[in-house]
């Protein structure tokens, strides 16, 4: 599968995700929490976002193929902003 293959957390090690590889959903969650200063906090919006990209990965969508970790953060912020429009 595309996600869940990485065991290390790039947000803790400072490493970049290898080009062509997809970070695990947990890597993405931890990175977003760290960048927003919410490490360890429960966040239903982030849970919904992670569920959304998990469905995208499972459906084989390639929209995330060239994403860096900061792209996931921006995508999350846009996801939340779009939900606030309703």
mmCIF file of N, CA, C and O in Angstrom, residues 29 32-33 36 38 41-53 55 75-77 79-81 83-84:
data_model
loop_
_atom_site.group_PDB
_atom_site.id
_atom_site.type_symbol
_atom_site.label_atom_id
_atom_site.label_comp_id
_atom_site.label_asym_id
_atom_site.label_seq_id
_atom_site.Cartn_x
_atom_site.Cartn_y
_atom_site.Cartn_z
ATOM 1 N N UNK A 29 -0.147 13.033 10.839
ATOM 2 C CA UNK A 29 -0.853 13.532 12.032
ATOM 3 C C UNK A 29 0.122 14.210 12.992
ATOM 4 O O UNK A 29 -0.115 15.338 13.444
ATOM 5 N N UNK A 32 1.501 17.603 11.615
ATOM 6 C CA UNK A 32 0.514 18.683 11.673
ATOM 7 C C UNK A 32 0.314 19.143 13.116
ATOM 8 O O UNK A 32 0.303 20.352 13.394
ATOM 9 N N UNK A 33 0.189 18.206 14.042
ATOM 10 C CA UNK A 33 0.022 18.579 15.446
ATOM 11 C C UNK A 33 1.210 19.389 15.944
ATOM 12 O O UNK A 33 1.034 20.406 16.624
ATOM 13 N N UNK A 36 1.290 22.955 14.472
ATOM 14 C CA UNK A 36 0.224 23.819 14.985
ATOM 15 C C UNK A 36 0.286 23.985 16.496
ATOM 16 O O UNK A 36 -0.563 24.647 17.088
ATOM 17 N N UNK A 38 -0.108 21.636 18.765
ATOM 18 C CA UNK A 38 -1.182 20.854 19.382
ATOM 19 C C UNK A 38 -0.749 19.418 19.674
ATOM 20 O O UNK A 38 -1.577 18.514 19.693
ATOM 21 N N UNK A 41 -2.823 16.584 21.574
ATOM 22 C CA UNK A 41 -4.201 17.018 21.800
ATOM 23 C C UNK A 41 -5.172 16.281 20.888
ATOM 24 O O UNK A 41 -4.838 15.961 19.755
ATOM 25 N N UNK A 42 -6.367 16.046 21.378
ATOM 26 C CA UNK A 42 -7.432 15.467 20.560
ATOM 27 C C UNK A 42 -7.956 16.556 19.626
ATOM 28 O O UNK A 42 -8.164 17.692 20.047
ATOM 29 N N UNK A 43 -8.143 16.232 18.362
ATOM 30 C CA UNK A 43 -8.584 17.217 17.378
ATOM 31 C C UNK A 43 -9.493 16.518 16.378
ATOM 32 O O UNK A 43 -9.015 15.772 15.512
ATOM 33 N N UNK A 44 -10.799 16.759 16.486
ATOM 34 C CA UNK A 44 -11.749 16.077 15.605
ATOM 35 C C UNK A 44 -11.583 16.510 14.144
ATOM 36 O O UNK A 44 -11.814 15.720 13.230
ATOM 37 N N UNK A 45 -11.166 17.746 13.911
ATOM 38 C CA UNK A 45 -10.918 18.209 12.549
ATOM 39 C C UNK A 45 -9.755 17.466 11.915
ATOM 40 O O UNK A 45 -9.818 17.065 10.751
ATOM 41 N N UNK A 46 -8.698 17.261 12.689
ATOM 42 C CA UNK A 46 -7.548 16.514 12.187
ATOM 43 C C UNK A 46 -7.917 15.049 11.967
ATOM 44 O O UNK A 46 -7.504 14.448 10.979
ATOM 45 N N UNK A 47 -8.710 14.494 12.875
ATOM 46 C CA UNK A 47 -9.180 13.110 12.693
ATOM 47 C C UNK A 47 -9.942 12.974 11.379
ATOM 48 O O UNK A 47 -9.732 12.020 10.622
ATOM 49 N N UNK A 48 -10.821 13.930 11.091
ATOM 50 C CA UNK A 48 -11.607 13.896 9.857
ATOM 51 C C UNK A 48 -10.702 14.028 8.637
ATOM 52 O O UNK A 48 -10.902 13.350 7.622
ATOM 53 N N UNK A 49 -9.699 14.898 8.718
ATOM 54 C CA UNK A 49 -8.758 15.076 7.607
ATOM 55 C C UNK A 49 -7.977 13.790 7.347
ATOM 56 O O UNK A 49 -7.841 13.359 6.196
ATOM 57 N N UNK A 50 -7.469 13.181 8.402
ATOM 58 C CA UNK A 50 -6.709 11.929 8.257
ATOM 59 C C UNK A 50 -7.599 10.853 7.647
ATOM 60 O O UNK A 50 -7.171 10.108 6.755
ATOM 61 N N UNK A 51 -8.852 10.760 8.095
ATOM 62 C CA UNK A 51 -9.799 9.795 7.507
ATOM 63 C C UNK A 51 -10.000 10.082 6.017
ATOM 64 O O UNK A 51 -10.071 9.156 5.207
ATOM 65 N N UNK A 52 -10.079 11.349 5.661
ATOM 66 C CA UNK A 52 -10.283 11.744 4.271
ATOM 67 C C UNK A 52 -9.109 11.335 3.388
ATOM 68 O O UNK A 52 -9.297 10.751 2.319
ATOM 69 N N UNK A 53 -7.884 11.622 3.838
ATOM 70 C CA UNK A 53 -6.749 11.255 2.993
ATOM 71 C C UNK A 53 -6.529 9.739 2.996
ATOM 72 O O UNK A 53 -6.058 9.190 1.997
ATOM 73 N N UNK A 55 -8.957 7.588 2.878
ATOM 74 C CA UNK A 55 -9.871 7.142 1.818
ATOM 75 C C UNK A 55 -9.279 7.434 0.437
ATOM 76 O O UNK A 55 -9.379 6.613 -0.476
ATOM 77 N N UNK A 75 -2.728 21.608 3.133
ATOM 78 C CA UNK A 75 -3.942 20.916 2.706
ATOM 79 C C UNK A 75 -4.919 20.777 3.879
ATOM 80 O O UNK A 75 -6.125 20.980 3.721
ATOM 81 N N UNK A 76 -4.398 20.463 5.061
ATOM 82 C CA UNK A 76 -5.239 20.365 6.262
ATOM 83 C C UNK A 76 -5.889 21.711 6.565
ATOM 84 O O UNK A 76 -7.093 21.783 6.840
ATOM 85 N N UNK A 77 -5.112 22.779 6.533
ATOM 86 C CA UNK A 77 -5.659 24.111 6.811
ATOM 87 C C UNK A 77 -6.748 24.478 5.803
ATOM 88 O O UNK A 77 -7.774 25.054 6.183
ATOM 89 N N UNK A 79 -8.584 22.268 4.148
ATOM 90 C CA UNK A 79 -9.677 21.333 4.444
ATOM 91 C C UNK A 79 -10.569 21.917 5.549
ATOM 92 O O UNK A 79 -11.795 21.955 5.418
ATOM 93 N N UNK A 80 -9.943 22.402 6.607
ATOM 94 C CA UNK A 80 -10.700 22.985 7.727
ATOM 95 C C UNK A 80 -11.406 24.261 7.286
ATOM 96 O O UNK A 80 -12.581 24.475 7.609
ATOM 97 N N UNK A 81 -10.735 25.113 6.531
ATOM 98 C CA UNK A 81 -11.353 26.359 6.051
ATOM 99 C C UNK A 81 -12.574 26.051 5.186
ATOM 100 O O UNK A 81 -13.601 26.730 5.302
ATOM 101 N N UNK A 83 -14.486 23.432 5.381
ATOM 102 C CA UNK A 83 -15.553 22.914 6.255
ATOM 103 C C UNK A 83 -16.235 24.056 7.007
ATOM 104 O O UNK A 83 -17.415 23.977 7.314
ATOM 105 N N UNK A 84 -15.495 25.123 7.300
ATOM 106 C CA UNK A 84 -16.054 26.263 8.021
ATOM 107 C C UNK A 84 -17.004 27.068 7.149
ATOM 108 O O UNK A 84 -17.822 27.817 7.656
#
